[in-house]
mmCIF file of C-alpha atoms and ligand atoms in Angstrom:
data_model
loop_
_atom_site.group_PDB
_atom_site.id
_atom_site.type_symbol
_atom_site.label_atom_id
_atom_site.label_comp_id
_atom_site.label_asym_id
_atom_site.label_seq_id
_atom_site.Cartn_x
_atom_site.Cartn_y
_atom_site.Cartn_z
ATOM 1 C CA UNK W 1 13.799 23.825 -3.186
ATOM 2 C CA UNK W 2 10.597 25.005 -5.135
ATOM 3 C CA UNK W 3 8.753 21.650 -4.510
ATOM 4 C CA UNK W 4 5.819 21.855 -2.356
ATOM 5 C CA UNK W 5 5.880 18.550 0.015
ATOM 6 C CA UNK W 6 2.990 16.136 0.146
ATOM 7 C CA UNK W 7 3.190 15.256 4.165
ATOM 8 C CA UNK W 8 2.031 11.535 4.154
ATOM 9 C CA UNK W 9 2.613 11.107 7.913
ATOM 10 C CA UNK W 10 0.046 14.198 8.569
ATOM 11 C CA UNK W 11 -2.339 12.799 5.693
ATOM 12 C CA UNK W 12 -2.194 9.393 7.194
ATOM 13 C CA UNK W 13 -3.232 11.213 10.749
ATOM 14 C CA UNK W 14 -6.242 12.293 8.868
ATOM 15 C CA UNK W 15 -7.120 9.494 7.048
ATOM 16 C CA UNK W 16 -6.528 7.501 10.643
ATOM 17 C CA UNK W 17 -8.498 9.604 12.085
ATOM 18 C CA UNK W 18 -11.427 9.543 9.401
ATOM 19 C CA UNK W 19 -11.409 5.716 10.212
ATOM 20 C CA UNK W 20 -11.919 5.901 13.503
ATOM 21 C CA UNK W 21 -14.643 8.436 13.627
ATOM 22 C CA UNK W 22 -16.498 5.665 11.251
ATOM 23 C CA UNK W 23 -15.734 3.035 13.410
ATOM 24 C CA UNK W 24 -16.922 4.903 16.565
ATOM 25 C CA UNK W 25 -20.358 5.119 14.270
ATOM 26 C CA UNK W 26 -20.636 1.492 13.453
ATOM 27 C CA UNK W 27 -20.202 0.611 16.902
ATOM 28 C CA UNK W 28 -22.469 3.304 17.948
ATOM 29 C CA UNK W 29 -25.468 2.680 15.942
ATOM 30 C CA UNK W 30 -24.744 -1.011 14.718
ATOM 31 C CA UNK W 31 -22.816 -2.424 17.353
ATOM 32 C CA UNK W 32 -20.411 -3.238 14.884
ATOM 33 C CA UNK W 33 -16.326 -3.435 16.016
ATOM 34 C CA UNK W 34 -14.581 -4.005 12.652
ATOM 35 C CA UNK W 35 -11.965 -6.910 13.098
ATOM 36 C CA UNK W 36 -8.362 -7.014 11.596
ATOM 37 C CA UNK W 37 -6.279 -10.401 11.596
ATOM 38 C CA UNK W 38 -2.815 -10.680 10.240
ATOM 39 C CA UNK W 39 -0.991 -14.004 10.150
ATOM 40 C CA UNK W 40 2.725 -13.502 10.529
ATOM 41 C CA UNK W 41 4.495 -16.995 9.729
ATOM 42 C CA UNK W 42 8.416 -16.721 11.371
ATOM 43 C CA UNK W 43 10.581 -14.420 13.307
ATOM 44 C CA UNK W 44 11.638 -12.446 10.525
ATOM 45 C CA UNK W 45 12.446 -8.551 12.092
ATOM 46 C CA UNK W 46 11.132 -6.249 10.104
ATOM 47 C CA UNK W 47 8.027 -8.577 9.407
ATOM 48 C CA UNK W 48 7.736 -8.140 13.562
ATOM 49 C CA UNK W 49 8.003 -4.732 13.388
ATOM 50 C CA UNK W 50 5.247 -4.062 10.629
ATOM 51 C CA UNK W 51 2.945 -6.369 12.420
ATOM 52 C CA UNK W 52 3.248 -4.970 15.899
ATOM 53 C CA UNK W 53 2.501 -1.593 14.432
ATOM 54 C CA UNK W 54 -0.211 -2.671 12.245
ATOM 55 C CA UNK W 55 -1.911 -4.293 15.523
ATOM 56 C CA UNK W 56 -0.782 -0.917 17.400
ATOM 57 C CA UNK W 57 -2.927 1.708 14.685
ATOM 58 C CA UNK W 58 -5.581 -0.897 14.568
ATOM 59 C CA UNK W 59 -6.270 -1.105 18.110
ATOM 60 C CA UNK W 60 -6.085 2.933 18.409
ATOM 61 C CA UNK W 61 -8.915 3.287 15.530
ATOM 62 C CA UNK W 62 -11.235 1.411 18.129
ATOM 63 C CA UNK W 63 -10.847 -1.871 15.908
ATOM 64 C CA UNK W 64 -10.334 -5.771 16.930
ATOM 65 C CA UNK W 65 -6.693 -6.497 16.046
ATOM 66 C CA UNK W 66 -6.119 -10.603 16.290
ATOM 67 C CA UNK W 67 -2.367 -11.403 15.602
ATOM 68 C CA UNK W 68 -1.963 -15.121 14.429
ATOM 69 C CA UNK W 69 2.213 -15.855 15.352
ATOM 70 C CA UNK W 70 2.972 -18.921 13.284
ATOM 71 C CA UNK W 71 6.169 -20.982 13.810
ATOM 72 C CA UNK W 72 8.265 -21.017 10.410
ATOM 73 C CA UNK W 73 8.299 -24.945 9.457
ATOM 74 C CA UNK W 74 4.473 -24.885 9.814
ATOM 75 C CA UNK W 75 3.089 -26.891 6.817
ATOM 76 C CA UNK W 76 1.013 -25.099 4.079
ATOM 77 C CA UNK W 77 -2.163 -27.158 4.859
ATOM 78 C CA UNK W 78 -1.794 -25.909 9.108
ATOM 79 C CA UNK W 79 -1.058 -22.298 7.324
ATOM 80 C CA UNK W 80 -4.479 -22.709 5.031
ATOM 81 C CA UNK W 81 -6.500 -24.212 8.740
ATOM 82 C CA UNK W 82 -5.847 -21.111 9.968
ATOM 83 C CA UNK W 83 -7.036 -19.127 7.103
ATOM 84 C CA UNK W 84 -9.923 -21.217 6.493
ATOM 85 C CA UNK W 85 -10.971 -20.630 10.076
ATOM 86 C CA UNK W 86 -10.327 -16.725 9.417
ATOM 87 C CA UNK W 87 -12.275 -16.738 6.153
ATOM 88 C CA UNK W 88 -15.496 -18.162 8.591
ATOM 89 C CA UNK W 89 -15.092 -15.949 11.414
ATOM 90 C CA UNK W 90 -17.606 -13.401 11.639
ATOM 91 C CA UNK W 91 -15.560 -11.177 14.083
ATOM 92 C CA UNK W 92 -12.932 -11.100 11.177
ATOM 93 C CA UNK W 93 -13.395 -8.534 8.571
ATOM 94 C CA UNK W 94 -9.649 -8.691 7.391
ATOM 95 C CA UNK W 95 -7.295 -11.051 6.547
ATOM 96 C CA UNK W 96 -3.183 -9.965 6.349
ATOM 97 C CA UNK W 97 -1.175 -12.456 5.749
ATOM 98 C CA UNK W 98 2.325 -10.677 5.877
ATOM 99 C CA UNK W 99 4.638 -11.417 3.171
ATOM 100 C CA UNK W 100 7.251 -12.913 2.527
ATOM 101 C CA UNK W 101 6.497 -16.362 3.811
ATOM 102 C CA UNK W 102 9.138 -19.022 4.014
ATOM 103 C CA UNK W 103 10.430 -20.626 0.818
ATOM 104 C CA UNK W 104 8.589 -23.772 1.678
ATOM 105 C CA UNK W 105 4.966 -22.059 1.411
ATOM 106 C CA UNK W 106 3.245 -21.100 -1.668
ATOM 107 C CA UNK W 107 2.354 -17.402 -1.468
ATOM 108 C CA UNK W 108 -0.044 -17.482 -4.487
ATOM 109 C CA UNK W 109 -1.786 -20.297 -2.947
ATOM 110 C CA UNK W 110 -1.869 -18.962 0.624
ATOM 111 C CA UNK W 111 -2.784 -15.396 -0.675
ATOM 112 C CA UNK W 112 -5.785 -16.830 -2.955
ATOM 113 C CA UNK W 113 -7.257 -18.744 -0.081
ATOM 114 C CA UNK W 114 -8.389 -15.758 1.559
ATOM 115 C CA UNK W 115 -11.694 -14.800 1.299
ATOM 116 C CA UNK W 116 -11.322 -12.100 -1.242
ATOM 117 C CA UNK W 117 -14.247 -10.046 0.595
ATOM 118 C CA UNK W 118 -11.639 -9.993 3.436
ATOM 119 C CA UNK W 119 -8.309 -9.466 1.284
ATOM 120 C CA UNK W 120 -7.504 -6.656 2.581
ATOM 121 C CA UNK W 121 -4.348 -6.140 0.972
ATOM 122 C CA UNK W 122 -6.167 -6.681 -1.983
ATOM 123 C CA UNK W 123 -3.273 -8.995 -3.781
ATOM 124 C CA UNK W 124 -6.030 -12.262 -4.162
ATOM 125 C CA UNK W 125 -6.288 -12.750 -8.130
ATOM 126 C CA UNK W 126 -10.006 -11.939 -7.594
ATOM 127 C CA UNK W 127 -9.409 -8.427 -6.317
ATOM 128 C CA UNK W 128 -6.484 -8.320 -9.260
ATOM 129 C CA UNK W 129 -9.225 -9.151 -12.003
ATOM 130 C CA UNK W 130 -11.827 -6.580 -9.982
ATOM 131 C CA UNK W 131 -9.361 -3.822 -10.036
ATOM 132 C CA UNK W 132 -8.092 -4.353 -13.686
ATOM 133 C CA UNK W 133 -11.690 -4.429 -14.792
ATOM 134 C CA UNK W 134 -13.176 -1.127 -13.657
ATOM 135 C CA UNK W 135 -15.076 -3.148 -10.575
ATOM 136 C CA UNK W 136 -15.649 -2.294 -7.151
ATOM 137 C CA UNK W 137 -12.180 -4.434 -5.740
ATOM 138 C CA UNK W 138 -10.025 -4.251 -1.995
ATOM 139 C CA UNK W 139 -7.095 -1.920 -3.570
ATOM 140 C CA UNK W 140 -3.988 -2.664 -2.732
ATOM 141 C CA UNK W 141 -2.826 -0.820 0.437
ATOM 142 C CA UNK W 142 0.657 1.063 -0.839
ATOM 143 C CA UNK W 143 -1.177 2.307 -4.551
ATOM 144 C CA UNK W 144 -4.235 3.361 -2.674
ATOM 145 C CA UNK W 145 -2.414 5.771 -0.262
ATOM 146 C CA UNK W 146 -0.601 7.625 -3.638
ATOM 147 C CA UNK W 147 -3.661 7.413 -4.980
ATOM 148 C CA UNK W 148 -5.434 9.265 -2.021
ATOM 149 C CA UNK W 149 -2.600 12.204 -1.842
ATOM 150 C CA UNK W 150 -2.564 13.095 -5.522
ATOM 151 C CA UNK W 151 -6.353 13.133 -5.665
ATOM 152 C CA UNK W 152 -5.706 15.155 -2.178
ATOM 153 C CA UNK W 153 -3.189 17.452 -4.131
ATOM 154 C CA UNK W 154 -4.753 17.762 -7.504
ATOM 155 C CA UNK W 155 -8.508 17.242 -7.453
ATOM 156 C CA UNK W 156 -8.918 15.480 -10.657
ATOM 157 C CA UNK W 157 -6.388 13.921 -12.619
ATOM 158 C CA UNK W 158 -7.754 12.968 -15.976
ATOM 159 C CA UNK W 159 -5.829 14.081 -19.204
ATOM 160 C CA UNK W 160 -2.363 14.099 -17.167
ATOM 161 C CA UNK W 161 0.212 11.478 -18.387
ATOM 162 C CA UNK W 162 1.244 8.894 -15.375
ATOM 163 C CA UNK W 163 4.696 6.983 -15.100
ATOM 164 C CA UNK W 164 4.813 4.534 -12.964
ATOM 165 C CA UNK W 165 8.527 2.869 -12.674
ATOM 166 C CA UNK W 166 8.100 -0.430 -11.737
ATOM 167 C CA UNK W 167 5.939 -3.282 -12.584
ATOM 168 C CA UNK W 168 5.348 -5.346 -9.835
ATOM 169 C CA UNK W 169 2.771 -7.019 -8.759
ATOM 170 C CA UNK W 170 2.120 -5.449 -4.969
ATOM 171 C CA UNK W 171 3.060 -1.533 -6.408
ATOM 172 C CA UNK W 172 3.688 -0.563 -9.866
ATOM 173 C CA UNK W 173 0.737 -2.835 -11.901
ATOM 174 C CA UNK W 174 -2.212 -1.449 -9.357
ATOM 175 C CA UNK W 175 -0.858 1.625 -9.852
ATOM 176 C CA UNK W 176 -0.939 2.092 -13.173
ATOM 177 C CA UNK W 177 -4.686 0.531 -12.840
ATOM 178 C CA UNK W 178 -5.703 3.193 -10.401
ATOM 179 C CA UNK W 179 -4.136 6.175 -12.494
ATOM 180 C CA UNK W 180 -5.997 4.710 -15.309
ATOM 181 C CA UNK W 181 -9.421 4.599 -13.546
ATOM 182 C CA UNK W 182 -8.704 8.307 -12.658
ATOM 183 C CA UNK W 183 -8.221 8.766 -16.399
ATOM 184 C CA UNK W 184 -4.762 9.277 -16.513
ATOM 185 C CA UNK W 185 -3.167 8.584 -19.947
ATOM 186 C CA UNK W 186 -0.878 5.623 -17.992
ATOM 187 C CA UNK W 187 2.875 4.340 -19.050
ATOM 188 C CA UNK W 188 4.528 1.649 -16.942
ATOM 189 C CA UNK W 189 8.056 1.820 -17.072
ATOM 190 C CA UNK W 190 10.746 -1.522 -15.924
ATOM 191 C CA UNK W 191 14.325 -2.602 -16.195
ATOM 192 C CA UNK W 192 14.102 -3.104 -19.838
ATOM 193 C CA UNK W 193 12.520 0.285 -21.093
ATOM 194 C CA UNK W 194 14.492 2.028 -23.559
ATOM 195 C CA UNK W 195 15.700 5.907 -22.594
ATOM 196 C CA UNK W 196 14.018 5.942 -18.921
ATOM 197 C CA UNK W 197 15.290 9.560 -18.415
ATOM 198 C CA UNK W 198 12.968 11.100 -21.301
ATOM 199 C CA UNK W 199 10.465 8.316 -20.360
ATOM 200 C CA UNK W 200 9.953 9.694 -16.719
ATOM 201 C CA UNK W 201 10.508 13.515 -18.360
ATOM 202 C CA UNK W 202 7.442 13.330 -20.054
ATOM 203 C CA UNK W 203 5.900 12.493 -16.638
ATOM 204 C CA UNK W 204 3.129 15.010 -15.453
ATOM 205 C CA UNK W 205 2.693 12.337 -12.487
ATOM 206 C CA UNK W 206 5.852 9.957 -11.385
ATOM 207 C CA UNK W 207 5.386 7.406 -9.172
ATOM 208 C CA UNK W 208 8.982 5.458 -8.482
ATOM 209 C CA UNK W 209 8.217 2.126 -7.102
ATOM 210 C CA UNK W 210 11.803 0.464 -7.782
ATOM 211 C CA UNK W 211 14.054 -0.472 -5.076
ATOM 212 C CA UNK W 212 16.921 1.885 -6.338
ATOM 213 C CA UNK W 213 18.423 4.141 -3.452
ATOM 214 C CA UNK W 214 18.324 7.307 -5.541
ATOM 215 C CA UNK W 215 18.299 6.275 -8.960
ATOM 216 C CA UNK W 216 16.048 9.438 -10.205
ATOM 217 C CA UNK W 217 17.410 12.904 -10.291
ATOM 218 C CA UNK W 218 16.031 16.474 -10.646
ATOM 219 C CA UNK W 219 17.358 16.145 -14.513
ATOM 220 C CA UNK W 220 14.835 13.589 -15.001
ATOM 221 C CA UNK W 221 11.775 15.365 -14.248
ATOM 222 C CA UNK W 222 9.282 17.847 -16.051
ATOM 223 C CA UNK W 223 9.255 20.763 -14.039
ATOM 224 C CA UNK W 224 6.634 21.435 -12.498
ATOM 225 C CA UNK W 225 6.094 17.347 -11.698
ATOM 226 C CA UNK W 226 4.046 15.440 -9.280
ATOM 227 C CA UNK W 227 6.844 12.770 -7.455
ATOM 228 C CA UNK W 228 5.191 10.240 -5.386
ATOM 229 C CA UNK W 229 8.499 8.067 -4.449
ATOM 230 C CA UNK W 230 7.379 4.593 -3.089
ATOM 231 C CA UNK W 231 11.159 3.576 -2.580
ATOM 232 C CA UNK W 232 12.507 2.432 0.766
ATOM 233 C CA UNK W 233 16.140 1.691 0.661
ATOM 234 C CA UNK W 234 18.284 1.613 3.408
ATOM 235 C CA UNK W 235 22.028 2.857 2.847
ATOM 236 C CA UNK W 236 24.974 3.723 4.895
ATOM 237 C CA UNK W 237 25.746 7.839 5.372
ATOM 238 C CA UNK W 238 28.572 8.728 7.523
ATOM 239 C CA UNK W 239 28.398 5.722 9.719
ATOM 240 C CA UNK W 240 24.679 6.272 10.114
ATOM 241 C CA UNK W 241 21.976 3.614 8.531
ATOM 242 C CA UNK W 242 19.866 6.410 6.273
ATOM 243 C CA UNK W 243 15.945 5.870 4.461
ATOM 244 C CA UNK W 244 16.070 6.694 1.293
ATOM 245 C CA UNK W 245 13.365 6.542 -1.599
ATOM 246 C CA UNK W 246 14.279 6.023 -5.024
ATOM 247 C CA UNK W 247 14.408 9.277 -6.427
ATOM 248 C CA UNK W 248 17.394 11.638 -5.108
ATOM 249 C CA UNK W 249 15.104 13.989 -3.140
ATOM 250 C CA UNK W 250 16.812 17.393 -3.294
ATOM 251 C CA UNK W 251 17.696 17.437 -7.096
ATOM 252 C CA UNK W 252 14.333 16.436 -7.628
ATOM 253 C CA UNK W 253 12.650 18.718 -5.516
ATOM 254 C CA UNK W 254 14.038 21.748 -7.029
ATOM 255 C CA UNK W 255 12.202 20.673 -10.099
ATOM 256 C CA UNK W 256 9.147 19.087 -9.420
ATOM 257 C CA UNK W 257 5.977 20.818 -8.260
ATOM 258 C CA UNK W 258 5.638 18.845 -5.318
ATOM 259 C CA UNK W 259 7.091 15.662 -4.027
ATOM 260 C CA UNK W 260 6.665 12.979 -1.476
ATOM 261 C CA UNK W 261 9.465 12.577 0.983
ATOM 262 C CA UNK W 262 10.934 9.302 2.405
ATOM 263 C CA UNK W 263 10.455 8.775 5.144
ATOM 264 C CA UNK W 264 7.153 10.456 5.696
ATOM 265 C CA UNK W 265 5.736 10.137 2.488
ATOM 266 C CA UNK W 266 3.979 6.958 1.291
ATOM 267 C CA UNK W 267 5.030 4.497 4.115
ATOM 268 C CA UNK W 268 2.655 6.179 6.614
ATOM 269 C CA UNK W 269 0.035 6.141 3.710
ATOM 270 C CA UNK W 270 0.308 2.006 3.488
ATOM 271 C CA UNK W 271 -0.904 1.356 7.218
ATOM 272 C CA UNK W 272 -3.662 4.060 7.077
ATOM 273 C CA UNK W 273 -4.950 2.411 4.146
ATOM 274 C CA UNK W 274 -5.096 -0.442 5.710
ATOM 275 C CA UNK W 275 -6.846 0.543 8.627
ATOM 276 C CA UNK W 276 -9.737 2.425 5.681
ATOM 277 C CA UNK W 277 -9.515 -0.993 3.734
ATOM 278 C CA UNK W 278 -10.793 -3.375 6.857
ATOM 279 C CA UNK W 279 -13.508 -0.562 7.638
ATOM 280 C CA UNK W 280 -14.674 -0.478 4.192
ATOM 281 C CA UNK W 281 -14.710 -4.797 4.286
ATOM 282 C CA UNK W 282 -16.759 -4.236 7.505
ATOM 283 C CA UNK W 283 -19.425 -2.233 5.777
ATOM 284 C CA UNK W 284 -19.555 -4.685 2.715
ATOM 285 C CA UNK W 285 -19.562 -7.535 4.695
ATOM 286 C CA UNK W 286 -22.489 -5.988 6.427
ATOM 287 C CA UNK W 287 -24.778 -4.233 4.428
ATOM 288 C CA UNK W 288 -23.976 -0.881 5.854
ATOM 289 C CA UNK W 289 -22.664 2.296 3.956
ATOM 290 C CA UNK W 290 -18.971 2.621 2.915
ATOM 291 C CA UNK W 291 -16.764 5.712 5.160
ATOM 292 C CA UNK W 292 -16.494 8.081 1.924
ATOM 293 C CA UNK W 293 -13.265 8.929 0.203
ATOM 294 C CA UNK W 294 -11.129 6.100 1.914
ATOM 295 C CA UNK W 295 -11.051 3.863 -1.314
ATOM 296 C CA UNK W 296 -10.645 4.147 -5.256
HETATM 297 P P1 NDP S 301 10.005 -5.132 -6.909
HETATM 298 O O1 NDP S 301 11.443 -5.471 -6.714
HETATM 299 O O2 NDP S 301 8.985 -6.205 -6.857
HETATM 300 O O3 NDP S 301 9.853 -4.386 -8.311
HETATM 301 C C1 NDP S 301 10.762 -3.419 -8.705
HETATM 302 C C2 NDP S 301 10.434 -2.936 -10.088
HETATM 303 O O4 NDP S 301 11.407 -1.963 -10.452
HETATM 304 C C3 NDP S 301 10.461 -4.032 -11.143
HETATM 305 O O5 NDP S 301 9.353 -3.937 -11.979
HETATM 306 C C4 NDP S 301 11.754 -3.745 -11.918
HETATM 307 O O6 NDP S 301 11.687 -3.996 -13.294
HETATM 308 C C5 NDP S 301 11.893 -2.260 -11.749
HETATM 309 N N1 NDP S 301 13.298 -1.859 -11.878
HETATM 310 C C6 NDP S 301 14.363 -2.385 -11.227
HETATM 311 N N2 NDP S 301 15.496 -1.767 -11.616
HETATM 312 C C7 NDP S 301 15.135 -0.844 -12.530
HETATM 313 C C8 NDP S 301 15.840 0.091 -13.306
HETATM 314 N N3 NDP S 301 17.169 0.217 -13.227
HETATM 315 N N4 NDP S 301 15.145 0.879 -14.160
HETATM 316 C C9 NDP S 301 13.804 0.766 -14.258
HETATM 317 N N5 NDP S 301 13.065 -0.107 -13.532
HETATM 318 C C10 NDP S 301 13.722 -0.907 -12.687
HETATM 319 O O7 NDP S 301 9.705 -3.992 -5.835
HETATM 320 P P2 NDP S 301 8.316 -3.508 -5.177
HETATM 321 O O8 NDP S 301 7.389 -3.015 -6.208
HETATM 322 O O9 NDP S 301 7.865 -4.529 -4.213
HETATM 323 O O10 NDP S 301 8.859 -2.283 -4.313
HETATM 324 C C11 NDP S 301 9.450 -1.166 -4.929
HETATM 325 C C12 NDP S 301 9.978 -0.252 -3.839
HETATM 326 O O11 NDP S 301 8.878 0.202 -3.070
HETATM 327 C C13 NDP S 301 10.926 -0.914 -2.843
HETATM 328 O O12 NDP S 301 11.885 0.044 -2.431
HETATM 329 C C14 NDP S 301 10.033 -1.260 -1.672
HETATM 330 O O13 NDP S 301 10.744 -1.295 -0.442
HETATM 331 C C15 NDP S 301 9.093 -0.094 -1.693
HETATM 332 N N6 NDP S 301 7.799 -0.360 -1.084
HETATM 333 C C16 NDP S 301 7.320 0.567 -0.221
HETATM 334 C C17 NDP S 301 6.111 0.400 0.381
HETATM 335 C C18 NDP S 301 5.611 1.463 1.309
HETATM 336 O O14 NDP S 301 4.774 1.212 2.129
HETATM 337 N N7 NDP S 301 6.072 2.706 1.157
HETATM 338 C C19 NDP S 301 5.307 -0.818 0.168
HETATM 339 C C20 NDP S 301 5.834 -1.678 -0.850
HETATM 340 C C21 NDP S 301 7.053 -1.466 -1.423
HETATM 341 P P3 NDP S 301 11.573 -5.497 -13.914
HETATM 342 O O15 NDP S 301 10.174 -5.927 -13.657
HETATM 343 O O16 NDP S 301 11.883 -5.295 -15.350
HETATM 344 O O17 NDP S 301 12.585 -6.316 -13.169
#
């Protein structure tokens, strides 16, 4: 392996513990204790899971966490109630409402009833517009954190060519717009682009945000490459349940200049950023300066 390996988990630590030492200021000098509510609609498990660690980091930054356990047949106008009182509660500085929500509820509709001041997962369509437009926005959580460890591994990143693999709307689009506001010459690949392999070889910076246990190998990438791999697949290896990103880590890493590693490489990034995200609503919300470095 000649890969150096971008450690999200002891980044995240950092950026964690950059949060706190903010929050331990606001409430300090401005008696300010930034709030965090996520709404979790159903028992789905590995919704639970995120949102009892989510409340977990929150509370151990020294912020408010308020967890909002919704029964899955609730109807989208309760769902929006509960929002609406959110959006009006000044102990609230973010709103999560964790996704998916049950085929019955709108997500688009819930999503853009938040208070895009307190979007902290920055996926209402004002944030969207914000972002895509140069503005000051709420980033999306998961982009944000790649964003934070290639500025963290590279310093500037204008001039280099960016491919992001995947267009959706939660990863691969905000993305691209973040690489672009860095002044990265940006291509978005998908399912339909033609000759991926010499797409993603003309890569300076790859992010893989597919779905695809494995699906990009050392022969793939420019040596010398930047591999953020936003994958998390779960597959079975000798009777064991294995994580798994979606590029095939040791091929790559022989290649690539440095490489994120799953797990341990964006995941920890997406709650951290969170955490920076409802400090940095706090501020706006207030009037008080922004923590530096903890957004786009
Ligand atoms: P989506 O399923 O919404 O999007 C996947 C994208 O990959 C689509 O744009 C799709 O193209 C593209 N794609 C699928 N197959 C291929 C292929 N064979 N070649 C090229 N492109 C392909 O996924 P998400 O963006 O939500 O998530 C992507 C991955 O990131 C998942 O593994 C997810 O678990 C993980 N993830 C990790 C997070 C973290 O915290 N680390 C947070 C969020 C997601 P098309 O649009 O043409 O269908």
């Amino acid at each position: 392996m000649s890969a150096a390996v971008i450690d999200g988990k002891e980044f995240a630590a950092r950026v964690r513990a950059r949060v706190a030492a903010h929050v331990a200021r606001l409430k300090a000098d401005h008696d300010l204790t930034p709030g965090l509510a996520v709404v979790l609609v159903g028992e789905d498990p590995a919704s639970q899971v995120y949102v009892r660690s989510k409340g977990k980091q929150t509370v151990e930054v020294g912020m408010n966490s308020y967890e909002h356990k919704l029964a899955d047949d609730i109807s989208e106008a309760e769902l929006l109630g509960v929002i609406d009182r959110l959006n009006h509660d000044p102990q609230v500085h973010g709103i999560l409402v964790q996704l998916p929500l049950p085929a019955h509820l709108d997500s688009d509709l819930v999503i853009n009833a938040i208070d895009p001041a307190k979007d902290v997962d920055g996926f209402h369509i004002s944030n969207v517009g914000l972002l895509g437009t140069g503005q000051k926005s709420m980033v999306p959580c998961t982009p944000l954190g790649c964003l934070m460890m290639l500025r963290e591994h590279h310093g500037d990143l204008s001039g280099m060519h960016a491919v992001v693999v995947g267009r959706s709307n939660i990863v691969g689009k905000p993305m691209a717009q973040l690489l672009l506001g860095d002044s990265c010459t940006v291509t978005i690949a998908h399912s339909r682009t033609k000759d991926l392999p010499a797409m993603c070889r003309s890569a300076d910076i790859l992010v893989a945000a597919v779905g695809r246990a494995e699906m990009i190998p050392g022969d793939w990438i420019k040596p010398g490459a930047t591999v953020i791999d936003v994958g998390i697949n779960r597959v079975e290896r000798e009777g064991r349940t294995k994580l798994v990103g979606d590029v095939h880590f040791d091929s790559a890493a022989a290649v690539a200049g440095a490489i994120t590693p799953v797990p341990g490489g964006v995941g920890p990034m997406t709650i951290a950023c969170l955490l920076a995200n409802t400090v940095t609503a706090a501020c706006r919300a207030t009037g008080l300066a922004e923590p530096e470095g903890l957004t786009a």
